[in-house]
PDB file of C-alpha atoms in Angstrom:
ATOM      1  CA  ARG B   1      65.626 106.078 108.012  1.00 37.00           C
ATOM      2  CA  ALA B   2      68.200 103.371 106.837  1.00 36.00           C
ATOM      3  CA  MET B   3      66.892 100.275 105.288  1.00 43.00           C
ATOM      4  CA  THR B   4      68.490  96.969 106.105  1.00 41.00           C
ATOM      5  CA  PRO B   5      68.461  94.791 102.926  1.00 43.00           C
ATOM      6  CA  ARG B   6      68.550  90.970 103.085  1.00 43.00           C
ATOM      7  CA  ALA B   7      71.438  89.213 101.485  1.00 40.00           C
ATOM      8  CA  ASN B   8      69.380  88.988  98.372  1.00 44.00           C
ATOM      9  CA  GLY B   9      68.839  92.609  98.253  1.00 44.00           C
ATOM     10  CA  THR B  10      65.273  92.597  99.344  1.00 47.00           C
ATOM     11  CA  LEU B  11      63.681  94.240 102.435  1.00 52.00           C
ATOM     12  CA  SER B  12      61.837  92.185 105.012  1.00 45.00           C
ATOM     13  CA  GLY B  13      58.442  93.595 106.288  1.00 45.00           C
ATOM     14  CA  LYS B  14      60.084  94.333 109.640  1.00 40.00           C
ATOM     15  CA  SER B  15      62.871  96.722 108.061  1.00 53.00           C
ATOM     16  CA  LEU B  16      60.543  98.399 105.577  1.00 71.00           C
ATOM     17  CA  GLN B  17      59.051 100.965 107.773  1.00 81.00           C
ATOM     18  CA  GLU B  18      58.501 103.837 105.465  1.00 87.00           C
ATOM     19  CA  PHE B  19      58.457 104.904 101.836  1.00 92.00           C
ATOM     20  CA  VAL B  20      59.720 108.135 100.243  1.00 92.00           C
ATOM     21  CA  LEU B  21      57.282 109.828  97.921  1.00 92.00           C
ATOM     22  CA  GLU B  22      59.442 111.537  95.231  1.00 89.00           C
ATOM     23  CA  GLY B  23      56.845 113.565  93.888  1.00 86.00           C
ATOM     24  CA  PHE B  24      57.483 116.209  91.001  1.00 86.00           C
ATOM     25  CA  GLN B  25      60.948 117.005  90.433  1.00 82.00           C
ATOM     26  CA  GLY B  26      62.007 120.665  90.416  1.00 79.00           C
ATOM     27  CA  GLY B  27      63.635 123.487  92.501  1.00 82.00           C
ATOM     28  CA  LEU B  28      62.272 125.512  95.192  1.00 85.00           C
ATOM     29  CA  GLN B  29      60.351 127.897  92.940  1.00 87.00           C
ATOM     30  CA  THR B  30      58.790 124.827  91.046  1.00 87.00           C
ATOM     31  CA  GLN B  31      57.595 123.351  94.372  1.00 89.00           C
ATOM     32  CA  ALA B  32      56.231 126.410  95.705  1.00 91.00           C
ATOM     33  CA  LEU B  33      54.287 126.774  92.316  1.00 92.00           C
ATOM     34  CA  LEU B  34      53.039 123.101  92.625  1.00 91.00           C
ATOM     35  CA  PHE B  35      51.966 123.828  96.148  1.00 93.00           C
ATOM     36  CA  ALA B  36      49.924 126.681  95.457  1.00 95.00           C
ATOM     37  CA  LEU B  37      48.403 124.919  92.288  1.00 93.00           C
ATOM     38  CA  PHE B  38      47.458 121.742  94.395  1.00 93.00           C
ATOM     39  CA  LEU B  39      46.099 123.846  97.339  1.00 96.00           C
ATOM     40  CA  ALA B  40      44.117 126.024  95.237  1.00 96.00           C
ATOM     41  CA  LEU B  41      42.685 122.987  93.279  1.00 95.00           C
ATOM     42  CA  TYR B  42      42.037 121.023  96.472  1.00 96.00           C
ATOM     43  CA  LEU B  43      40.089 123.804  98.098  1.00 96.00           C
ATOM     44  CA  ALA B  44      38.011 124.324  94.884  1.00 95.00           C
ATOM     45  CA  ALA B  45      37.063 120.614  94.896  1.00 95.00           C
ATOM     46  CA  GLY B  46      36.382 120.669  98.735  1.00 95.00           C
ATOM     47  CA  LEU B  47      34.107 123.557  98.448  1.00 95.00           C
ATOM     48  CA  GLY B  48      32.355 122.636  95.066  1.00 93.00           C
ATOM     49  CA  ASN B  49      31.712 119.222  96.222  1.00 95.00           C
ATOM     50  CA  LEU B  50      30.705 120.002  99.783  1.00 95.00           C
ATOM     51  CA  THR B  51      28.329 122.695  98.501  1.00 92.00           C
ATOM     52  CA  MET B  52      26.721 120.171  96.104  1.00 92.00           C
ATOM     53  CA  ILE B  53      26.138 117.816  99.020  1.00 94.00           C
ATOM     54  CA  VAL B  54      24.601 120.294 101.314  1.00 93.00           C
ATOM     55  CA  VAL B  55      22.395 121.963  98.604  1.00 91.00           C
ATOM     56  CA  ILE B  56      21.140 118.384  97.435  1.00 91.00           C
ATOM     57  CA  THR B  57      20.495 117.609 101.248  1.00 93.00           C
ATOM     58  CA  LEU B  58      18.578 120.646 102.186  1.00 91.00           C
ATOM     59  CA  ASP B  59      16.827 121.411  99.006  1.00 87.00           C
ATOM     60  CA  ALA B  60      13.444 119.269  98.862  1.00 86.00           C
ATOM     61  CA  ARG B  61      13.194 119.875  94.965  1.00 86.00           C
ATOM     62  CA  LEU B  62      16.469 117.844  94.667  1.00 88.00           C
ATOM     63  CA  HIS B  63      15.398 114.747  96.676  1.00 91.00           C
ATOM     64  CA  SER B  64      15.186 112.454  93.690  1.00 91.00           C
ATOM     65  CA  PRO B  65      17.069 109.436  92.584  1.00 94.00           C
ATOM     66  CA  MET B  66      19.300 111.350  90.206  1.00 91.00           C
ATOM     67  CA  TYR B  67      20.423 113.829  92.723  1.00 92.00           C
ATOM     68  CA  PHE B  68      20.773 111.222  95.392  1.00 95.00           C
ATOM     69  CA  PHE B  69      23.401 109.520  93.106  1.00 95.00           C
ATOM     70  CA  LEU B  70      25.032 112.892  92.233  1.00 93.00           C
ATOM     71  CA  LYS B  71      25.355 113.545  96.048  1.00 95.00           C
ATOM     72  CA  ASN B  72      27.198 110.336  96.463  1.00 96.00           C
ATOM     73  CA  LEU B  73      29.418 111.230  93.488  1.00 95.00           C
ATOM     74  CA  SER B  74      30.236 114.520  95.123  1.00 95.00           C
ATOM     75  CA  PHE B  75      31.062 112.516  98.370  1.00 96.00           C
ATOM     76  CA  LEU B  76      33.363 110.198  96.547  1.00 96.00           C
ATOM     77  CA  ASP B  77      35.336 113.088  94.804  1.00 95.00           C
ATOM     78  CA  LEU B  78      35.557 114.680  98.092  1.00 95.00           C
ATOM     79  CA  CYS B  79      36.830 111.603  99.823  1.00 96.00           C
ATOM     80  CA  TYR B  80      39.433 110.362  97.272  1.00 90.00           C
ATOM     81  CA  SER B  81      41.127 113.853  96.790  1.00 93.00           C
ATOM     82  CA  SER B  82      41.436 114.011 100.581  1.00 95.00           C
ATOM     83  CA  VAL B  83      42.905 110.683 100.680  1.00 95.00           C
ATOM     84  CA  ILE B  84      45.857 111.957  98.603  1.00 94.00           C
ATOM     85  CA  TYR B  85      46.324 115.705  98.813  1.00 94.00           C
ATOM     86  CA  PRO B  86      46.752 116.648 102.394  1.00 94.00           C
ATOM     87  CA  LYS B  87      49.883 114.221 102.496  1.00 93.00           C
ATOM     88  CA  ALA B  88      51.010 115.454  99.068  1.00 92.00           C
ATOM     89  CA  LEU B  89      50.753 119.067 100.171  1.00 92.00           C
ATOM     90  CA  ALA B  90      52.760 118.327 103.429  1.00 91.00           C
ATOM     91  CA  ASN B  91      55.376 116.614 101.260  1.00 90.00           C
ATOM     92  CA  VAL B  92      55.772 119.488  98.900  1.00 88.00           C
ATOM     93  CA  LEU B  93      56.991 121.472 101.896  1.00 84.00           C
ATOM     94  CA  SER B  94      58.965 118.866 103.598  1.00 82.00           C
ATOM     95  CA  SER B  95      62.522 117.793 102.658  1.00 80.00           C
ATOM     96  CA  ALA B  96      61.893 114.094 103.957  1.00 83.00           C
ATOM     97  CA  LYS B  97      58.535 113.352 101.948  1.00 88.00           C
ATOM     98  CA  VAL B  98      58.123 110.053 103.863  1.00 91.00           C
ATOM     99  CA  ILE B  99      55.076 108.076 104.520  1.00 93.00           C
ATOM    100  CA  SER B 100      54.885 105.181 106.763  1.00 92.00           C
ATOM    101  CA  PHE B 101      54.464 101.587 105.450  1.00 92.00           C
ATOM    102  CA  GLY B 102      50.913 101.397 107.142  1.00 93.00           C
ATOM    103  CA  GLY B 103      49.995 104.865 105.719  1.00 94.00           C
ATOM    104  CA  CYS B 104      50.986 103.706 102.365  1.00 95.00           C
ATOM    105  CA  VAL B 105      48.942 100.621 102.670  1.00 95.00           C
ATOM    106  CA  THR B 106      45.990 102.665 103.848  1.00 96.00           C
ATOM    107  CA  GLN B 107      46.209 105.230 101.217  1.00 96.00           C
ATOM    108  CA  LEU B 108      46.400 102.777  98.401  1.00 96.00           C
ATOM    109  CA  PHE B 109      43.357 100.746  99.717  1.00 97.00           C
ATOM    110  CA  PHE B 110      41.032 103.734 100.299  1.00 97.00           C
ATOM    111  CA  PHE B 111      42.055 105.415  96.910  1.00 95.00           C
ATOM    112  CA  SER B 112      41.462 102.146  95.084  1.00 95.00           C
ATOM    113  CA  MET B 113      38.205 101.712  96.843  1.00 96.00           C
ATOM    114  CA  LEU B 114      36.860 105.151  96.300  1.00 96.00           C
ATOM    115  CA  VAL B 115      38.033 105.408  92.573  1.00 94.00           C
ATOM    116  CA  THR B 116      36.487 102.041  91.778  1.00 95.00           C
ATOM    117  CA  THR B 117      33.257 102.821  93.448  1.00 97.00           C
ATOM    118  CA  GLU B 118      33.050 105.950  91.321  1.00 94.00           C
ATOM    119  CA  GLY B 119      33.538 104.056  88.244  1.00 93.00           C
ATOM    120  CA  PHE B 120      30.551 101.726  89.088  1.00 96.00           C
ATOM    121  CA  LEU B 121      28.387 104.771  90.266  1.00 96.00           C
ATOM    122  CA  LEU B 122      28.909 106.456  86.954  1.00 94.00           C
ATOM    123  CA  ALA B 123      27.312 103.291  85.361  1.00 95.00           C
ATOM    124  CA  VAL B 124      24.572 103.211  87.704  1.00 96.00           C
ATOM    125  CA  MET B 125      23.805 106.773  87.088  1.00 94.00           C
ATOM    126  CA  ALA B 126      23.435 106.095  83.400  1.00 93.00           C
ATOM    127  CA  TYR B 127      21.121 103.189  84.129  1.00 94.00           C
ATOM    128  CA  ASP B 128      18.956 105.612  86.453  1.00 94.00           C
ATOM    129  CA  ARG B 129      18.713 108.143  83.314  1.00 90.00           C
ATOM    130  CA  PHE B 130      17.741 105.138  81.253  1.00 92.00           C
ATOM    131  CA  LEU B 131      15.030 104.088  83.419  1.00 93.00           C
ATOM    132  CA  ALA B 132      13.697 107.655  84.000  1.00 90.00           C
ATOM    133  CA  ILE B 133      13.584 108.424  80.275  1.00 87.00           C
ATOM    134  CA  CYS B 134      12.684 105.050  78.678  1.00 89.00           C
ATOM    135  CA  SER B 135      10.527 103.708  81.305  1.00 90.00           C
ATOM    136  CA  PRO B 136       9.038 106.741  83.202  1.00 89.00           C
ATOM    137  CA  LEU B 137       5.817 104.937  84.409  1.00 91.00           C
ATOM    138  CA  HIS B 138       7.770 102.123  86.159  1.00 91.00           C
ATOM    139  CA  TYR B 139      10.512 104.486  87.260  1.00 93.00           C
ATOM    140  CA  PRO B 140       9.175 105.547  90.714  1.00 92.00           C
ATOM    141  CA  ILE B 141       8.762 101.975  91.677  1.00 93.00           C
ATOM    142  CA  THR B 142      12.022 100.635  90.134  1.00 93.00           C
ATOM    143  CA  MET B 143      14.189 103.233  91.633  1.00 95.00           C
ATOM    144  CA  CYS B 144      12.587 103.667  95.049  1.00 94.00           C
ATOM    145  CA  PRO B 145      14.707 104.786  97.917  1.00 94.00           C
ATOM    146  CA  SER B 146      15.723 101.258  99.053  1.00 96.00           C
ATOM    147  CA  ALA B 147      16.717 100.328  95.437  1.00 96.00           C
ATOM    148  CA  CYS B 148      18.925 103.386  95.259  1.00 97.00           C
ATOM    149  CA  ALA B 149      20.572 102.487  98.446  1.00 97.00           C
ATOM    150  CA  HIS B 150      21.259  98.981  97.514  1.00 97.00           C
ATOM    151  CA  LEU B 151      22.699 100.026  94.209  1.00 97.00           C
ATOM    152  CA  VAL B 152      25.123 102.607  95.889  1.00 98.00           C
ATOM    153  CA  LEU B 153      26.043  99.871  98.597  1.00 97.00           C
ATOM    154  CA  GLY B 154      26.581  97.511  95.565  1.00 97.00           C
ATOM    155  CA  CYS B 155      29.217 100.070  94.101  1.00 97.00           C
ATOM    156  CA  TYR B 156      30.996 100.440  97.498  1.00 97.00           C
ATOM    157  CA  GLY B 157      31.063  96.716  97.824  1.00 97.00           C
ATOM    158  CA  GLY B 158      32.703  96.393  94.342  1.00 96.00           C
ATOM    159  CA  GLY B 159      35.179  99.037  94.993  1.00 96.00           C
ATOM    160  CA  CYS B 160      36.103  97.406  98.370  1.00 97.00           C
ATOM    161  CA  LEU B 161      36.566  94.019  96.755  1.00 96.00           C
ATOM    162  CA  ASN B 162      38.996  95.613  94.092  1.00 95.00           C
ATOM    163  CA  ALA B 163      40.886  97.531  96.682  1.00 95.00           C
ATOM    164  CA  ILE B 164      41.415  94.313  98.693  1.00 95.00           C
ATOM    165  CA  LEU B 165      42.831  92.589  95.817  1.00 93.00           C
ATOM    166  CA  GLN B 166      45.014  95.256  94.585  1.00 92.00           C
ATOM    167  CA  SER B 167      46.507  95.997  97.981  1.00 94.00           C
ATOM    168  CA  SER B 168      47.050  92.441  98.950  1.00 93.00           C
ATOM    169  CA  PHE B 169      48.738  91.609  95.580  1.00 91.00           C
ATOM    170  CA  THR B 170      50.883  94.632  95.802  1.00 92.00           C
ATOM    171  CA  PHE B 171      52.134  94.495  99.298  1.00 92.00           C
ATOM    172  CA  SER B 172      52.630  90.786  99.287  1.00 89.00           C
ATOM    173  CA  LEU B 173      55.659  91.488  96.797  1.00 88.00           C
ATOM    174  CA  PRO B 174      59.217  91.619  98.241  1.00 88.00           C
ATOM    175  CA  PHE B 175      60.757  95.073  97.665  1.00 85.00           C
ATOM    176  CA  CYS B 176      64.126  96.098  96.712  1.00 76.00           C
ATOM    177  CA  SER B 177      66.630  98.023  98.746  1.00 64.00           C
ATOM    178  CA  SER B 178      65.268 101.398  97.420  1.00 80.00           C
ATOM    179  CA  ASN B 179      62.144 102.537  99.109  1.00 88.00           C
ATOM    180  CA  HIS B 180      61.564 105.655  96.970  1.00 90.00           C
ATOM    181  CA  ILE B 181      58.253 105.783  95.186  1.00 91.00           C
ATOM    182  CA  ASP B 182      58.397 107.887  91.939  1.00 89.00           C
ATOM    183  CA  HIS B 183      55.026 109.295  92.591  1.00 90.00           C
ATOM    184  CA  PHE B 184      53.259 111.858  94.934  1.00 91.00           C
ATOM    185  CA  PHE B 185      51.000 109.088  96.399  1.00 93.00           C
ATOM    186  CA  CYS B 186      51.059 105.342  96.916  1.00 94.00           C
ATOM    187  CA  ASP B 187      49.692 103.842  93.723  1.00 90.00           C
ATOM    188  CA  VAL B 188      49.990 100.318  92.365  1.00 89.00           C
ATOM    189  CA  PRO B 189      52.243 101.173  89.132  1.00 85.00           C
ATOM    190  CA  PRO B 190      54.889 102.772  90.976  1.00 87.00           C
ATOM    191  CA  LEU B 191      54.878 100.342  93.667  1.00 90.00           C
ATOM    192  CA  LEU B 192      55.361  97.551  91.223  1.00 87.00           C
ATOM    193  CA  LEU B 193      58.685  99.272  89.951  1.00 86.00           C
ATOM    194  CA  LEU B 194      60.217  98.586  93.330  1.00 89.00           C
ATOM    195  CA  ALA B 195      59.573  94.942  93.627  1.00 88.00           C
ATOM    196  CA  CYS B 196      62.281  92.534  93.291  1.00 87.00           C
ATOM    197  CA  ALA B 197      60.058  89.516  92.402  1.00 86.00           C
ATOM    198  CA  ASP B 198      58.514  88.948  88.860  1.00 86.00           C
ATOM    199  CA  THR B 199      55.320  91.404  88.726  1.00 86.00           C
ATOM    200  CA  ALA B 200      53.757  89.861  85.685  1.00 87.00           C
ATOM    201  CA  ILE B 201      50.795  88.281  87.677  1.00 87.00           C
ATOM    202  CA  ASN B 202      50.431  91.637  89.501  1.00 86.00           C
ATOM    203  CA  GLU B 203      50.242  93.577  86.211  1.00 85.00           C
ATOM    204  CA  LEU B 204      47.780  90.982  85.042  1.00 86.00           C
ATOM    205  CA  VAL B 205      45.620  91.478  87.954  1.00 83.00           C
ATOM    206  CA  LEU B 206      45.874  95.414  87.678  1.00 82.00           C
ATOM    207  CA  PHE B 207      45.198  95.668  83.911  1.00 82.00           C
ATOM    208  CA  GLY B 208      42.742  92.678  83.982  1.00 85.00           C
ATOM    209  CA  ILE B 209      40.487  93.741  86.579  1.00 88.00           C
ATOM    210  CA  CYS B 210      40.679  97.474  85.879  1.00 85.00           C
ATOM    211  CA  GLY B 211      40.139  96.685  82.169  1.00 84.00           C
ATOM    212  CA  LEU B 212      37.244  94.556  82.981  1.00 90.00           C
ATOM    213  CA  ILE B 213      35.604  97.153  85.168  1.00 91.00           C
ATOM    214  CA  ILE B 214      36.254  99.952  82.626  1.00 87.00           C
ATOM    215  CA  VAL B 215      34.946  98.095  79.691  1.00 89.00           C
ATOM    216  CA  GLY B 216      32.077  96.464  81.604  1.00 92.00           C
ATOM    217  CA  THR B 217      30.900  99.833  83.015  1.00 92.00           C
ATOM    218  CA  THR B 218      31.488 101.613  79.623  1.00 90.00           C
ATOM    219  CA  LEU B 219      29.580  99.037  77.746  1.00 92.00           C
ATOM    220  CA  GLY B 220      26.627  99.742  80.397  1.00 92.00           C
ATOM    221  CA  VAL B 221      26.760 103.431  79.957  1.00 91.00           C
ATOM    222  CA  LEU B 222      26.778 103.196  76.096  1.00 90.00           C
ATOM    223  CA  ILE B 223      23.997 100.762  75.964  1.00 93.00           C
ATOM    224  CA  SER B 224      21.842 102.924  78.324  1.00 91.00           C
ATOM    225  CA  TYR B 225      22.481 106.093  76.286  1.00 88.00           C
ATOM    226  CA  ALA B 226      21.851 104.111  73.012  1.00 88.00           C
ATOM    227  CA  TYR B 227      18.283 103.586  74.053  1.00 90.00           C
ATOM    228  CA  ILE B 228      18.123 107.110  75.716  1.00 87.00           C
ATOM    229  CA  THR B 229      19.120 108.720  72.397  1.00 84.00           C
ATOM    230  CA  VAL B 230      16.488 106.699  70.587  1.00 86.00           C
ATOM    231  CA  THR B 231      13.860 107.666  72.870  1.00 84.00           C
ATOM    232  CA  ILE B 232      14.783 111.429  72.966  1.00 80.00           C
ATOM    233  CA  LEU B 233      14.785 111.427  69.064  1.00 79.00           C
ATOM    234  CA  ARG B 234      11.285 110.078  69.023  1.00 79.00           C
ATOM    235  CA  LEU B 235      10.089 113.173  71.109  1.00 72.00           C
ATOM    236  CA  ARG B 236       8.190 115.811  69.176  1.00 69.00           C
ATOM    237  CA  SER B 237       8.929 118.632  71.548  1.00 65.00           C
ATOM    238  CA  GLY B 238      12.037 120.459  70.755  1.00 65.00           C
ATOM    239  CA  ALA B 239      12.280 121.916  74.280  1.00 62.00           C
ATOM    240  CA  GLY B 240      11.874 118.331  75.674  1.00 59.00           C
ATOM    241  CA  ARG B 241      14.560 117.103  73.528  1.00 64.00           C
ATOM    242  CA  HIS B 242      16.869 119.882  74.576  1.00 66.00           C
ATOM    243  CA  LYS B 243      16.294 119.351  78.464  1.00 62.00           C
ATOM    244  CA  LEU B 244      16.924 115.770  78.188  1.00 64.00           C
ATOM    245  CA  PHE B 245      20.025 116.039  76.005  1.00 67.00           C
ATOM    246  CA  SER B 246      21.273 118.835  78.452  1.00 67.00           C
ATOM    247  CA  THR B 247      20.804 116.512  81.512  1.00 65.00           C
ATOM    248  CA  CYS B 248      22.372 113.552  79.936  1.00 74.00           C
ATOM    249  CA  GLY B 249      25.123 115.600  78.273  1.00 76.00           C
ATOM    250  CA  SER B 250      26.459 116.470  81.842  1.00 77.00           C
ATOM    251  CA  HIS B 251      26.776 112.921  82.711  1.00 80.00           C
ATOM    252  CA  MET B 252      28.351 111.959  79.420  1.00 83.00           C
ATOM    253  CA  THR B 253      31.022 114.527  79.804  1.00 82.00           C
ATOM    254  CA  ALA B 254      31.817 113.357  83.405  1.00 85.00           C
ATOM    255  CA  VAL B 255      31.971 109.838  82.241  1.00 86.00           C
ATOM    256  CA  SER B 256      34.366 110.441  79.313  1.00 86.00           C
ATOM    257  CA  LEU B 257      36.665 112.503  81.327  1.00 86.00           C
ATOM    258  CA  PHE B 258      36.971 109.904  84.169  1.00 89.00           C
ATOM    259  CA  TYR B 259      36.865 106.592  82.153  1.00 85.00           C
ATOM    260  CA  GLY B 260      39.376 108.156  79.697  1.00 84.00           C
ATOM    261  CA  THR B 261      42.053 109.149  82.137  1.00 84.00           C
ATOM    262  CA  VAL B 262      41.636 106.096  84.338  1.00 82.00           C
ATOM    263  CA  PHE B 263      41.975 103.897  81.119  1.00 78.00           C
ATOM    264  CA  VAL B 264      45.172 105.654  80.296  1.00 75.00           C
ATOM    265  CA  MET B 265      46.528 105.277  83.636  1.00 76.00           C
ATOM    266  CA  TYR B 266      45.529 101.595  84.621  1.00 73.00           C
ATOM    267  CA  ALA B 267      44.299  99.529  81.467  1.00 65.00           C
ATOM    268  CA  GLN B 268      46.812  99.914  78.863  1.00 61.00           C
ATOM    269  CA  PRO B 269      50.117  97.948  78.437  1.00 60.00           C
ATOM    270  CA  GLY B 270      53.154 100.264  79.215  1.00 58.00           C
ATOM    271  CA  ALA B 271      51.146 102.336  81.952  1.00 54.00           C
ATOM    272  CA  VAL B 272      53.457 101.003  84.602  1.00 47.00           C
ATOM    273  CA  GLU B 273      56.863 102.201  83.040  1.00 53.00           C
ATOM    274  CA  SER B 274      55.635 105.726  82.149  1.00 61.00           C
ATOM    275  CA  MET B 275      55.529 107.371  85.489  1.00 68.00           C
ATOM    276  CA  GLU B 276      56.159 110.993  84.473  1.00 71.00           C
ATOM    277  CA  GLN B 277      52.920 110.681  82.360  1.00 73.00           C
ATOM    278  CA  GLY B 278      51.232 108.825  84.905  1.00 77.00           C
ATOM    279  CA  LYS B 279      51.844 111.870  87.608  1.00 86.00           C
ATOM    280  CA  VAL B 280      50.251 114.358  85.364  1.00 84.00           C
ATOM    281  CA  VAL B 281      47.326 111.971  84.443  1.00 84.00           C
ATOM    282  CA  SER B 282      46.938 111.296  88.134  1.00 87.00           C
ATOM    283  CA  VAL B 283      46.686 114.914  88.914  1.00 90.00           C
ATOM    284  CA  PHE B 284      43.715 115.401  86.338  1.00 89.00           C
ATOM    285  CA  TYR B 285      41.627 112.478  87.640  1.00 86.00           C
ATOM    286  CA  THR B 286      42.404 112.791  91.425  1.00 91.00           C
ATOM    287  CA  LEU B 287      42.140 116.602  91.508  1.00 91.00           C
ATOM    288  CA  VAL B 288      41.004 118.390  88.254  1.00 92.00           C
ATOM    289  CA  ILE B 289      37.926 115.956  87.749  1.00 92.00           C
ATOM    290  CA  PRO B 290      36.726 116.623  91.385  1.00 93.00           C
ATOM    291  CA  VAL B 291      36.836 120.329  90.708  1.00 93.00           C
ATOM    292  CA  LEU B 292      35.064 120.001  87.285  1.00 91.00           C
ATOM    293  CA  ASN B 293      32.171 117.777  88.324  1.00 90.00           C
ATOM    294  CA  PRO B 294      30.234 120.225  90.438  1.00 90.00           C
ATOM    295  CA  LEU B 295      30.656 122.707  87.594  1.00 88.00           C
ATOM    296  CA  ILE B 296      29.679 120.238  84.915  1.00 85.00           C
ATOM    297  CA  TYR B 297      26.462 119.108  86.751  1.00 82.00           C
ATOM    298  CA  SER B 298      25.436 122.413  88.081  1.00 77.00           C
ATOM    299  CA  LEU B 299      25.802 124.265  84.898  1.00 62.00           C
ATOM    300  CA  ARG B 300      23.592 121.781  83.083  1.00 56.00           C
ATOM    301  CA  ASN B 301      20.962 121.126  85.769  1.00 59.00           C
ATOM    302  CA  LYS B 302      18.503 123.991  86.335  1.00 59.00           C
ATOM    303  CA  GLU B 303      17.591 123.207  89.968  1.00 56.00           C
ATOM    304  CA  VAL B 304      21.191 123.180  91.035  1.00 55.00           C
ATOM    305  CA  LYS B 305      22.210 126.054  88.698  1.00 53.00           C
ATOM    306  CA  GLU B 306      19.562 128.438  90.449  1.00 57.00           C
ATOM    307  CA  ASN B 307      21.254 127.835  93.717  1.00 51.00           C
ATOM    308  CA  TRP B 308      24.805 127.910  92.288  1.00 48.00           C
ATOM    309  CA  SER B 309      24.231 131.266  90.594  1.00 47.00           C
ATOM    310  CA  LEU B 310      23.823 132.828  93.809  1.00 46.00           C
ATOM    311  CA  GLY B 311      27.402 131.707  94.785  1.00 48.00           C
ATOM    312  CA  PRO B 312      28.427 128.722  96.966  1.00 48.00           C
ATOM    313  CA  ILE B 313      27.761 130.424 100.497  1.00 44.00           C
ATOM    314  CA  HIS B 314      24.400 131.845  99.264  1.00 45.00           C
ATOM    315  CA  ALA B 315      23.464 128.467  97.592  1.00 45.00           C
ATOM    316  CA  LEU B 316      23.776 126.879 101.116  1.00 42.00           C
ATOM    317  CA  HIS B 317      21.539 129.649 102.566  1.00 42.00           C
ATOM    318  CA  ALA B 318      18.948 129.325  99.725  1.00 44.00           C
ATOM    319  CA  ALA B 319      18.765 125.548  99.958  1.00 42.00           C
ATOM    320  CA  ALA B 320      18.309 125.920 103.761  1.00 42.00           C
ATOM    321  CA  THR B 321      15.417 128.388 103.437  1.00 44.00           C
TER     322      THR B 321
END
């Protein structure tokens, strides 16, 4: 659809009705390969996380705070990959590759909310392990079901607040005559490149808030695991040490993968200009990590591993019976 620029070269809110998602460059063979890769990873992420949710829900042995948080993590992974990849897959097969203005706003809002919520949730999961290992006598009282629910709601509240800020700041900008987004989904960095106005404040908000969230949650995780490590090293039982390190190791692996890639994308100067690198990094944390998380946690947790060793379909049946 043709855009009608103003005299100063900007597009008004009325004329800007859609964006074009450029996605990855390449010929027909490259696009077909990308479609097959994205589809395979998306189906794997969906099946893996859905299986985790159902197994934890149905297996009474897994009704504990740690698995309650893990179920919510799987739900977030399932949701934010679904916010992006159905549209991305459709655009790979389409020559138009368009997304409506409202669709772009909605996609950015929910993506920002869900990813930020996951960042907070990973910190809460570290705090849960800290209480379980360092204060086991008070743990059942401190991490009662209502406290767990409030912590998860707090994570969603923080995610929603960040999404409101990022979306409102980004879409309040005047956009230039081009409506082509150099990305495969609507995200803040590529949208800032389309703006005609000075984006210094927007970049400050992006890097400032994301940096604060990443640094704050990372410090929470590191402090929690510092206390956990000291406590584990005091244990006399080698088997006990191995079990605790195995359980905590899965979480540290997930934290390192998630925070590392998000930091590269959003919390370092120059991230906005490097869109080609950004696309690859985005695929990793929006699709590869949702595939890896169920494997990381299931392979390192005995209770889940027992069900998963039967295969996803049998795991659901075993949990139900």
